Amino acid sequence: SDTGFYWTGENSDSGRESRAKQLVEYVLKNRKPGEPISLVGHSHGGNVAIEAANILVRDHKIQPNEINIVALNTPIQKEITLQNKDINLITISALDELIQ
């Protein structure tokens, strides 16, 4: 596992988009060839992971079935949606999560 990348939680659309691009660069720099990509994010960090996965598939030709996302208590963002259904997305939400 690699936990060297983190997000400050800047709660804005531009902050999430910028950090998703940085996450893509981090993944491309640190990924071993052929290794699956697993991204885990909490709250809007899940949206950062979803957007990063979209970029990896669209712009860097990573196979969608090589990407796994675990989104914990991630609020739905209508402007951030998974663009490829072959990306494995697991969402986990607490029943008493008020933000969602």
PDB file of N, CA and C in Angstrom:
ATOM      1  N   SER A   1       0.844  -1.186   0.000  1.00  0.00           N
ATOM      2  CA  SER A   1       0.000   0.000   0.000  1.00  0.00           C
ATOM      3  C   SER A   1       0.885   1.243   0.000  1.00  0.00           C
ATOM      4  N   ASP A   2       0.314   2.334  -0.408  1.00  0.00           N
ATOM      5  CA  ASP A   2       1.019   3.605  -0.473  1.00  0.00           C
ATOM      6  C   ASP A   2       0.103   4.675   0.093  1.00  0.00           C
ATOM      7  N   THR A   3       0.487   5.244   1.203  1.00  0.00           N
ATOM      8  CA  THR A   3      -0.331   6.277   1.835  1.00  0.00           C
ATOM      9  C   THR A   3       0.349   7.636   1.798  1.00  0.00           C
ATOM     10  N   GLY A   4       1.245   7.831   0.831  1.00  0.00           N
ATOM     11  CA  GLY A   4       2.008   9.069   0.741  1.00  0.00           C
ATOM     12  C   GLY A   4       1.240  10.250   0.191  1.00  0.00           C
ATOM     13  N   PHE A   5       0.091  10.020  -0.422  1.00  0.00           N
ATOM     14  CA  PHE A   5      -0.704  11.111  -0.984  1.00  0.00           C
ATOM     15  C   PHE A   5      -1.840  11.434  -0.029  1.00  0.00           C
ATOM     16  N   TYR A   6      -2.078  12.679   0.216  1.00  0.00           N
ATOM     17  CA  TYR A   6      -3.207  13.068   1.056  1.00  0.00           C
ATOM     18  C   TYR A   6      -3.802  14.355   0.502  1.00  0.00           C
ATOM     19  N   TRP A   7      -4.995  14.663   0.943  1.00  0.00           N
ATOM     20  CA  TRP A   7      -5.713  15.857   0.505  1.00  0.00           C
ATOM     21  C   TRP A   7      -6.093  16.655   1.739  1.00  0.00           C
ATOM     22  N   THR A   8      -5.954  17.945   1.655  1.00  0.00           N
ATOM     23  CA  THR A   8      -6.232  18.810   2.802  1.00  0.00           C
ATOM     24  C   THR A   8      -7.721  18.931   3.091  1.00  0.00           C
ATOM     25  N   GLY A   9      -8.554  18.545   2.119  1.00  0.00           N
ATOM     26  CA  GLY A   9      -9.998  18.666   2.306  1.00  0.00           C
ATOM     27  C   GLY A   9     -10.537  19.993   1.835  1.00  0.00           C
ATOM     28  N   GLU A  10      -9.771  20.706   0.999  1.00  0.00           N
ATOM     29  CA  GLU A  10     -10.247  21.986   0.468  1.00  0.00           C
ATOM     30  C   GLU A  10     -11.613  21.766  -0.179  1.00  0.00           C
ATOM     31  N   ASN A  11     -12.652  22.331   0.423  1.00  0.00           N
ATOM     32  CA  ASN A  11     -14.018  22.030   0.041  1.00  0.00           C
ATOM     33  C   ASN A  11     -14.528  23.003  -1.025  1.00  0.00           C
ATOM     34  N   SER A  12     -14.030  22.819  -2.241  1.00  0.00           N
ATOM     35  CA  SER A  12     -14.527  23.588  -3.385  1.00  0.00           C
ATOM     36  C   SER A  12     -14.377  22.727  -4.630  1.00  0.00           C
ATOM     37  N   ASP A  13     -15.176  23.025  -5.640  1.00  0.00           N
ATOM     38  CA  ASP A  13     -15.078  22.260  -6.886  1.00  0.00           C
ATOM     39  C   ASP A  13     -13.683  22.373  -7.481  1.00  0.00           C
ATOM     40  N   SER A  14     -13.132  23.585  -7.481  1.00  0.00           N
ATOM     41  CA  SER A  14     -11.793  23.776  -8.071  1.00  0.00           C
ATOM     42  C   SER A  14     -10.722  23.063  -7.239  1.00  0.00           C
ATOM     43  N   GLY A  15     -10.879  23.041  -5.924  1.00  0.00           N
ATOM     44  CA  GLY A  15      -9.928  22.339  -5.060  1.00  0.00           C
ATOM     45  C   GLY A  15      -9.936  20.845  -5.302  1.00  0.00           C
ATOM     46  N   ARG A  16     -11.136  20.272  -5.463  1.00  0.00           N
ATOM     47  CA  ARG A  16     -11.249  18.839  -5.732  1.00  0.00           C
ATOM     48  C   ARG A  16     -10.694  18.500  -7.109  1.00  0.00           C
ATOM     49  N   GLU A  17     -10.999  19.323  -8.103  1.00  0.00           N
ATOM     50  CA  GLU A  17     -10.511  19.075  -9.460  1.00  0.00           C
ATOM     51  C   GLU A  17      -8.985  19.154  -9.518  1.00  0.00           C
ATOM     52  N   SER A  18      -8.425  20.163  -8.879  1.00  0.00           N
ATOM     53  CA  SER A  18      -6.972  20.333  -8.851  1.00  0.00           C
ATOM     54  C   SER A  18      -6.296  19.146  -8.168  1.00  0.00           C
ATOM     55  N   ARG A  19      -6.865  18.719  -7.056  1.00  0.00           N
ATOM     56  CA  ARG A  19      -6.251  17.619  -6.314  1.00  0.00           C
ATOM     57  C   ARG A  19      -6.405  16.303  -7.062  1.00  0.00           C
ATOM     58  N   ALA A  20      -7.477  16.120  -7.799  1.00  0.00           N
ATOM     59  CA  ALA A  20      -7.644  14.908  -8.603  1.00  0.00           C
ATOM     60  C   ALA A  20      -6.528  14.822  -9.640  1.00  0.00           C
ATOM     61  N   LYS A  21      -6.200  15.932 -10.273  1.00  0.00           N
ATOM     62  CA  LYS A  21      -5.116  15.956 -11.258  1.00  0.00           C
ATOM     63  C   LYS A  21      -3.783  15.627 -10.589  1.00  0.00           C
ATOM     64  N   GLN A  22      -3.574  16.128  -9.380  1.00  0.00           N
ATOM     65  CA  GLN A  22      -2.342  15.831  -8.645  1.00  0.00           C
ATOM     66  C   GLN A  22      -2.296  14.359  -8.245  1.00  0.00           C
ATOM     67  N   LEU A  23      -3.451  13.795  -7.899  1.00  0.00           N
ATOM     68  CA  LEU A  23      -3.517  12.374  -7.552  1.00  0.00           C
ATOM     69  C   LEU A  23      -3.162  11.516  -8.763  1.00  0.00           C
ATOM     70  N   VAL A  24      -3.641  11.897  -9.926  1.00  0.00           N
ATOM     71  CA  VAL A  24      -3.304  11.170 -11.154  1.00  0.00           C
ATOM     72  C   VAL A  24      -1.796  11.154 -11.359  1.00  0.00           C
ATOM     73  N   GLU A  25      -1.165  12.306 -11.219  1.00  0.00           N
ATOM     74  CA  GLU A  25       0.290  12.376 -11.395  1.00  0.00           C
ATOM     75  C   GLU A  25       1.011  11.512 -10.365  1.00  0.00           C
ATOM     76  N   TYR A  26       0.520  11.512  -9.132  1.00  0.00           N
ATOM     77  CA  TYR A  26       1.113  10.697  -8.070  1.00  0.00           C
ATOM     78  C   TYR A  26       0.994   9.207  -8.408  1.00  0.00           C
ATOM     79  N   VAL A  27      -0.183   8.794  -8.857  1.00  0.00           N
ATOM     80  CA  VAL A  27      -0.402   7.391  -9.212  1.00  0.00           C
ATOM     81  C   VAL A  27       0.517   6.984 -10.357  1.00  0.00           C
ATOM     82  N   LEU A  28       0.580   7.804 -11.401  1.00  0.00           N
ATOM     83  CA  LEU A  28       1.404   7.462 -12.559  1.00  0.00           C
ATOM     84  C   LEU A  28       2.883   7.379 -12.196  1.00  0.00           C
ATOM     85  N   LYS A  29       3.314   8.224 -11.289  1.00  0.00           N
ATOM     86  CA  LYS A  29       4.721   8.238 -10.871  1.00  0.00           C
ATOM     87  C   LYS A  29       5.065   7.035  -9.993  1.00  0.00           C
ATOM     88  N   ASN A  30       4.127   6.581  -9.185  1.00  0.00           N
ATOM     89  CA  ASN A  30       4.422   5.564  -8.172  1.00  0.00           C
ATOM     90  C   ASN A  30       3.878   4.169  -8.474  1.00  0.00           C
ATOM     91  N   ARG A  31       3.084   4.022  -9.495  1.00  0.00           N
ATOM     92  CA  ARG A  31       2.484   2.726  -9.809  1.00  0.00           C
ATOM     93  C   ARG A  31       3.510   1.793 -10.445  1.00  0.00           C
ATOM     94  N   LYS A  32       3.513   0.562  -9.983  1.00  0.00           N
ATOM     95  CA  LYS A  32       4.336  -0.479 -10.605  1.00  0.00           C
ATOM     96  C   LYS A  32       3.583  -0.994 -11.822  1.00  0.00           C
ATOM     97  N   PRO A  33       4.271  -1.270 -12.912  1.00  0.00           N
ATOM     98  CA  PRO A  33       3.596  -1.741 -14.131  1.00  0.00           C
ATOM     99  C   PRO A  33       2.697  -2.950 -13.859  1.00  0.00           C
ATOM    100  N   GLY A  34       1.474  -2.869 -14.361  1.00  0.00           N
ATOM    101  CA  GLY A  34       0.523  -3.960 -14.218  1.00  0.00           C
ATOM    102  C   GLY A  34      -0.198  -4.020 -12.889  1.00  0.00           C
ATOM    103  N   GLU A  35       0.223  -3.205 -11.942  1.00  0.00           N
ATOM    104  CA  GLU A  35      -0.390  -3.214 -10.617  1.00  0.00           C
ATOM    105  C   GLU A  35      -1.774  -2.558 -10.665  1.00  0.00           C
ATOM    106  N   PRO A  36      -2.787  -3.169 -10.024  1.00  0.00           N
ATOM    107  CA  PRO A  36      -4.090  -2.507  -9.971  1.00  0.00           C
ATOM    108  C   PRO A  36      -3.991  -1.201  -9.186  1.00  0.00           C
ATOM    109  N   ILE A  37      -4.879  -0.295  -9.467  1.00  0.00           N
ATOM    110  CA  ILE A  37      -4.925   0.989  -8.773  1.00  0.00           C
ATOM    111  C   ILE A  37      -6.115   0.959  -7.827  1.00  0.00           C
ATOM    112  N   SER A  38      -5.873   1.150  -6.550  1.00  0.00           N
ATOM    113  CA  SER A  38      -6.946   1.214  -5.561  1.00  0.00           C
ATOM    114  C   SER A  38      -6.872   2.568  -4.869  1.00  0.00           C
ATOM    115  N   LEU A  39      -7.968   3.314  -4.946  1.00  0.00           N
ATOM    116  CA  LEU A  39      -8.045   4.641  -4.359  1.00  0.00           C
ATOM    117  C   LEU A  39      -9.108   4.617  -3.264  1.00  0.00           C
ATOM    118  N   VAL A  40      -8.768   5.150  -2.105  1.00  0.00           N
ATOM    119  CA  VAL A  40      -9.696   5.194  -0.981  1.00  0.00           C
ATOM    120  C   VAL A  40      -9.843   6.642  -0.565  1.00  0.00           C
ATOM    121  N   GLY A  41     -11.079   7.103  -0.446  1.00  0.00           N
ATOM    122  CA  GLY A  41     -11.305   8.489  -0.044  1.00  0.00           C
ATOM    123  C   GLY A  41     -12.478   8.602   0.896  1.00  0.00           C
ATOM    124  N   HIS A  42     -12.355   9.522   1.835  1.00  0.00           N
ATOM    125  CA  HIS A  42     -13.425   9.804   2.793  1.00  0.00           C
ATOM    126  C   HIS A  42     -14.029  11.159   2.464  1.00  0.00           C
ATOM    127  N   SER A  43     -15.324  11.268   2.579  1.00  0.00           N
ATOM    128  CA  SER A  43     -16.062  12.489   2.297  1.00  0.00           C
ATOM    129  C   SER A  43     -15.759  12.926   0.861  1.00  0.00           C
ATOM    130  N   HIS A  44     -15.415  14.189   0.649  1.00  0.00           N
ATOM    131  CA  HIS A  44     -15.139  14.629  -0.718  1.00  0.00           C
ATOM    132  C   HIS A  44     -13.843  14.030  -1.264  1.00  0.00           C
ATOM    133  N   GLY A  45     -13.055  13.396  -0.427  1.00  0.00           N
ATOM    134  CA  GLY A  45     -11.904  12.653  -0.927  1.00  0.00           C
ATOM    135  C   GLY A  45     -12.345  11.530  -1.856  1.00  0.00           C
ATOM    136  N   GLY A  46     -13.537  10.993  -1.634  1.00  0.00           N
ATOM    137  CA  GLY A  46     -14.100  10.000  -2.545  1.00  0.00           C
ATOM    138  C   GLY A  46     -14.374  10.610  -3.914  1.00  0.00           C
ATOM    139  N   ASN A  47     -14.834  11.852  -3.934  1.00  0.00           N
ATOM    140  CA  ASN A  47     -15.066  12.544  -5.202  1.00  0.00           C
ATOM    141  C   ASN A  47     -13.755  12.843  -5.912  1.00  0.00           C
ATOM    142  N   VAL A  48     -12.710  13.153  -5.156  1.00  0.00           N
ATOM    143  CA  VAL A  48     -11.375  13.342  -5.745  1.00  0.00           C
ATOM    144  C   VAL A  48     -10.935  12.035  -6.412  1.00  0.00           C
ATOM    145  N   ALA A  49     -11.147  10.914  -5.738  1.00  0.00           N
ATOM    146  CA  ALA A  49     -10.765   9.608  -6.293  1.00  0.00           C
ATOM    147  C   ALA A  49     -11.561   9.295  -7.562  1.00  0.00           C
ATOM    148  N   ILE A  50     -12.852   9.582  -7.562  1.00  0.00           N
ATOM    149  CA  ILE A  50     -13.688   9.338  -8.740  1.00  0.00           C
ATOM    150  C   ILE A  50     -13.199  10.173  -9.914  1.00  0.00           C
ATOM    151  N   GLU A  51     -12.942  11.438  -9.683  1.00  0.00           N
ATOM    152  CA  GLU A  51     -12.455  12.294 -10.771  1.00  0.00           C
ATOM    153  C   GLU A  51     -11.074  11.849 -11.252  1.00  0.00           C
ATOM    154  N   ALA A  52     -10.210  11.437 -10.336  1.00  0.00           N
ATOM    155  CA  ALA A  52      -8.881  10.934 -10.723  1.00  0.00           C
ATOM    156  C   ALA A  52      -9.027   9.682 -11.593  1.00  0.00           C
ATOM    157  N   ALA A  53      -9.933   8.791 -11.229  1.00  0.00           N
ATOM    158  CA  ALA A  53     -10.157   7.575 -12.033  1.00  0.00           C
ATOM    159  C   ALA A  53     -10.634   7.942 -13.432  1.00  0.00           C
ATOM    160  N   ASN A  54     -11.538   8.906 -13.533  1.00  0.00           N
ATOM    161  CA  ASN A  54     -12.009   9.361 -14.840  1.00  0.00           C
ATOM    162  C   ASN A  54     -10.842   9.854 -15.698  1.00  0.00           C
ATOM    163  N   ILE A  55      -9.951  10.633 -15.097  1.00  0.00           N
ATOM    164  CA  ILE A  55      -8.796  11.171 -15.817  1.00  0.00           C
ATOM    165  C   ILE A  55      -7.845  10.053 -16.229  1.00  0.00           C
ATOM    166  N   LEU A  56      -7.601   9.105 -15.335  1.00  0.00           N
ATOM    167  CA  LEU A  56      -6.699   7.991 -15.651  1.00  0.00           C
ATOM    168  C   LEU A  56      -7.186   7.208 -16.868  1.00  0.00           C
ATOM    169  N   VAL A  57      -8.477   6.964 -16.937  1.00  0.00           N
ATOM    170  CA  VAL A  57      -9.031   6.208 -18.057  1.00  0.00           C
ATOM    171  C   VAL A  57      -9.048   7.063 -19.324  1.00  0.00           C
ATOM    172  N   ARG A  58      -9.575   8.261 -19.207  1.00  0.00           N
ATOM    173  CA  ARG A  58      -9.767   9.126 -20.373  1.00  0.00           C
ATOM    174  C   ARG A  58      -8.450   9.619 -20.977  1.00  0.00           C
ATOM    175  N   ASP A  59      -7.554  10.105 -20.130  1.00  0.00           N
ATOM    176  CA  ASP A  59      -6.356  10.788 -20.626  1.00  0.00           C
ATOM    177  C   ASP A  59      -5.100   9.927 -20.644  1.00  0.00           C
ATOM    178  N   HIS A  60      -5.079   8.858 -19.853  1.00  0.00           N
ATOM    179  CA  HIS A  60      -3.853   8.063 -19.733  1.00  0.00           C
ATOM    180  C   HIS A  60      -4.055   6.608 -20.146  1.00  0.00           C
ATOM    181  N   LYS A  61      -5.241   6.310 -20.656  1.00  0.00           N
ATOM    182  CA  LYS A  61      -5.544   4.997 -21.240  1.00  0.00           C
ATOM    183  C   LYS A  61      -5.339   3.827 -20.282  1.00  0.00           C
ATOM    184  N   ILE A  62      -5.544   4.080 -18.976  1.00  0.00           N
ATOM    185  CA  ILE A  62      -5.542   2.997 -17.998  1.00  0.00           C
ATOM    186  C   ILE A  62      -6.845   2.216 -18.188  1.00  0.00           C
ATOM    187  N   GLN A  63      -6.759   0.913 -18.168  1.00  0.00           N
ATOM    188  CA  GLN A  63      -7.955   0.086 -18.334  1.00  0.00           C
ATOM    189  C   GLN A  63      -8.879   0.272 -17.122  1.00  0.00           C
ATOM    190  N   PRO A  64     -10.152   0.549 -17.343  1.00  0.00           N
ATOM    191  CA  PRO A  64     -11.076   0.797 -16.231  1.00  0.00           C
ATOM    192  C   PRO A  64     -11.133  -0.335 -15.213  1.00  0.00           C
ATOM    193  N   ASN A  65     -11.025  -1.583 -15.682  1.00  0.00           N
ATOM    194  CA  ASN A  65     -11.120  -2.707 -14.752  1.00  0.00           C
ATOM    195  C   ASN A  65      -9.863  -2.869 -13.889  1.00  0.00           C
ATOM    196  N   GLU A  66      -8.860  -2.016 -14.088  1.00  0.00           N
ATOM    197  CA  GLU A  66      -7.659  -2.004 -13.244  1.00  0.00           C
ATOM    198  C   GLU A  66      -7.790  -1.027 -12.077  1.00  0.00           C
ATOM    199  N   ILE A  67      -8.923  -0.315 -12.008  1.00  0.00           N
ATOM    200  CA  ILE A  67      -9.102   0.732 -10.994  1.00  0.00           C
ATOM    201  C   ILE A  67     -10.207   0.336 -10.022  1.00  0.00           C
ATOM    202  N   ASN A  68      -9.888   0.440  -8.737  1.00  0.00           N
ATOM    203  CA  ASN A  68     -10.843   0.204  -7.652  1.00  0.00           C
ATOM    204  C   ASN A  68     -10.932   1.466  -6.815  1.00  0.00           C
ATOM    205  N   ILE A  69     -12.155   1.836  -6.448  1.00  0.00           N
ATOM    206  CA  ILE A  69     -12.359   3.001  -5.584  1.00  0.00           C
ATOM    207  C   ILE A  69     -13.213   2.577  -4.399  1.00  0.00           C
ATOM    208  N   VAL A  70     -12.784   2.979  -3.205  1.00  0.00           N
ATOM    209  CA  VAL A  70     -13.610   2.837  -2.016  1.00  0.00           C
ATOM    210  C   VAL A  70     -13.904   4.254  -1.541  1.00  0.00           C
ATOM    211  N   ALA A  71     -15.177   4.624  -1.568  1.00  0.00           N
ATOM    212  CA  ALA A  71     -15.613   5.967  -1.177  1.00  0.00           C
ATOM    213  C   ALA A  71     -16.400   5.858   0.129  1.00  0.00           C
ATOM    214  N   LEU A  72     -15.861   6.458   1.168  1.00  0.00           N
ATOM    215  CA  LEU A  72     -16.462   6.388   2.501  1.00  0.00           C
ATOM    216  C   LEU A  72     -17.218   7.686   2.806  1.00  0.00           C
ATOM    217  N   ASN A  73     -18.503   7.589   3.090  1.00  0.00           N
ATOM    218  CA  ASN A  73     -19.322   8.764   3.414  1.00  0.00           C
ATOM    219  C   ASN A  73     -19.091   9.900   2.415  1.00  0.00           C
ATOM    220  N   THR A  74     -19.140   9.562   1.134  1.00  0.00           N
ATOM    221  CA  THR A  74     -18.878  10.538   0.084  1.00  0.00           C
ATOM    222  C   THR A  74     -20.190  11.155  -0.394  1.00  0.00           C
ATOM    223  N   PRO A  75     -20.327  12.481  -0.273  1.00  0.00           N
ATOM    224  CA  PRO A  75     -21.543  13.141  -0.756  1.00  0.00           C
ATOM    225  C   PRO A  75     -21.620  13.066  -2.283  1.00  0.00           C
ATOM    226  N   ILE A  76     -22.809  12.864  -2.796  1.00  0.00           N
ATOM    227  CA  ILE A  76     -23.005  12.804  -4.240  1.00  0.00           C
ATOM    228  C   ILE A  76     -22.823  14.198  -4.823  1.00  0.00           C
ATOM    229  N   GLN A  77     -22.006  14.272  -5.870  1.00  0.00           N
ATOM    230  CA  GLN A  77     -21.775  15.522  -6.588  1.00  0.00           C
ATOM    231  C   GLN A  77     -22.275  15.330  -8.008  1.00  0.00           C
ATOM    232  N   LYS A  78     -23.276  16.088  -8.423  1.00  0.00           N
ATOM    233  CA  LYS A  78     -23.815  15.870  -9.768  1.00  0.00           C
ATOM    234  C   LYS A  78     -22.792  16.174 -10.846  1.00  0.00           C
ATOM    235  N   GLU A  79     -21.805  17.026 -10.551  1.00  0.00           N
ATOM    236  CA  GLU A  79     -20.779  17.343 -11.543  1.00  0.00           C
ATOM    237  C   GLU A  79     -19.637  16.331 -11.544  1.00  0.00           C
ATOM    238  N   ILE A  80     -19.585  15.452 -10.549  1.00  0.00           N
ATOM    239  CA  ILE A  80     -18.551  14.412 -10.508  1.00  0.00           C
ATOM    240  C   ILE A  80     -19.249  13.060 -10.483  1.00  0.00           C
ATOM    241  N   THR A  81     -19.200  12.375 -11.614  1.00  0.00           N
ATOM    242  CA  THR A  81     -19.786  11.047 -11.706  1.00  0.00           C
ATOM    243  C   THR A  81     -18.779  10.112 -12.347  1.00  0.00           C
ATOM    244  N   LEU A  82     -18.899   8.865 -12.037  1.00  0.00           N
ATOM    245  CA  LEU A  82     -18.033   7.858 -12.628  1.00  0.00           C
ATOM    246  C   LEU A  82     -18.391   7.737 -14.106  1.00  0.00           C
ATOM    247  N   GLN A  83     -17.413   7.959 -14.977  1.00  0.00           N
ATOM    248  CA  GLN A  83     -17.684   7.995 -16.412  1.00  0.00           C
ATOM    249  C   GLN A  83     -17.552   6.635 -17.086  1.00  0.00           C
ATOM    250  N   ASN A  84     -17.060   5.646 -16.375  1.00  0.00           N
ATOM    251  CA  ASN A  84     -16.904   4.319 -16.958  1.00  0.00           C
ATOM    252  C   ASN A  84     -17.381   3.282 -15.956  1.00  0.00           C
ATOM    253  N   LYS A  85     -18.369   2.523 -16.329  1.00  0.00           N
ATOM    254  CA  LYS A  85     -18.981   1.567 -15.402  1.00  0.00           C
ATOM    255  C   LYS A  85     -18.103   0.352 -15.110  1.00  0.00           C
ATOM    256  N   ASP A  86     -16.975   0.194 -15.823  1.00  0.00           N
ATOM    257  CA  ASP A  86     -16.069  -0.918 -15.546  1.00  0.00           C
ATOM    258  C   ASP A  86     -15.086  -0.606 -14.419  1.00  0.00           C
ATOM    259  N   ILE A  87     -15.075   0.632 -13.944  1.00  0.00           N
ATOM    260  CA  ILE A  87     -14.295   0.975 -12.757  1.00  0.00           C
ATOM    261  C   ILE A  87     -15.060   0.421 -11.554  1.00  0.00           C
ATOM    262  N   ASN A  88     -14.362  -0.284 -10.681  1.00  0.00           N
ATOM    263  CA  ASN A  88     -14.995  -0.894  -9.518  1.00  0.00           C
ATOM    264  C   ASN A  88     -15.150   0.158  -8.423  1.00  0.00           C
ATOM    265  N   LEU A  89     -16.381   0.580  -8.164  1.00  0.00           N
ATOM    266  CA  LEU A  89     -16.667   1.596  -7.150  1.00  0.00           C
ATOM    267  C   LEU A  89     -17.461   0.967  -6.018  1.00  0.00           C
ATOM    268  N   ILE A  90     -16.911   1.077  -4.819  1.00  0.00           N
ATOM    269  CA  ILE A  90     -17.593   0.611  -3.612  1.00  0.00           C
ATOM    270  C   ILE A  90     -17.855   1.833  -2.749  1.00  0.00           C
ATOM    271  N   THR A  91     -19.098   2.062  -2.414  1.00  0.00           N
ATOM    272  CA  THR A  91     -19.445   3.173  -1.531  1.00  0.00           C
ATOM    273  C   THR A  91     -19.909   2.612  -0.191  1.00  0.00           C
ATOM    274  N   ILE A  92     -19.409   3.225   0.858  1.00  0.00           N
ATOM    275  CA  ILE A  92     -19.786   2.825   2.213  1.00  0.00           C
ATOM    276  C   ILE A  92     -20.232   4.089   2.937  1.00  0.00           C
ATOM    277  N   SER A  93     -21.462   4.063   3.442  1.00  0.00           N
ATOM    278  CA  SER A  93     -22.005   5.236   4.109  1.00  0.00           C
ATOM    279  C   SER A  93     -22.607   4.851   5.439  1.00  0.00           C
ATOM    280  N   ALA A  94     -22.384   5.678   6.430  1.00  0.00           N
ATOM    281  CA  ALA A  94     -22.992   5.475   7.746  1.00  0.00           C
ATOM    282  C   ALA A  94     -24.435   5.946   7.683  1.00  0.00           C
ATOM    283  N   LEU A  95     -25.324   5.219   8.304  1.00  0.00           N
ATOM    284  CA  LEU A  95     -26.724   5.575   8.277  1.00  0.00           C
ATOM    285  C   LEU A  95     -27.002   6.927   8.933  1.00  0.00           C
ATOM    286  N   ASP A  96     -26.205   7.307   9.910  1.00  0.00           N
ATOM    287  CA  ASP A  96     -26.449   8.560  10.627  1.00  0.00           C
ATOM    288  C   ASP A  96     -25.581   9.710  10.104  1.00  0.00           C
ATOM    289  N   GLU A  97     -25.025   9.590   8.916  1.00  0.00           N
ATOM    290  CA  GLU A  97     -24.197  10.640   8.333  1.00  0.00           C
ATOM    291  C   GLU A  97     -25.089  11.784   7.885  1.00  0.00           C
ATOM    292  N   LEU A  98     -25.013  12.917   8.557  1.00  0.00           N
ATOM    293  CA  LEU A  98     -25.923  14.044   8.305  1.00  0.00           C
ATOM    294  C   LEU A  98     -25.569  14.815   7.038  1.00  0.00           C
ATOM    295  N   ILE A  99     -24.297  14.858   6.647  1.00  0.00           N
ATOM    296  CA  ILE A  99     -23.871  15.637   5.494  1.00  0.00           C
ATOM    297  C   ILE A  99     -24.502  15.104   4.216  1.00  0.00           C
ATOM    298  N   GLN A 100     -24.615  13.796   4.103  1.00  0.00           N
ATOM    299  CA  GLN A 100     -25.163  13.208   2.881  1.00  0.00           C
ATOM    300  C   GLN A 100     -26.649  13.444   2.814  1.00  0.00           C
TER     301      GLN A 100
END
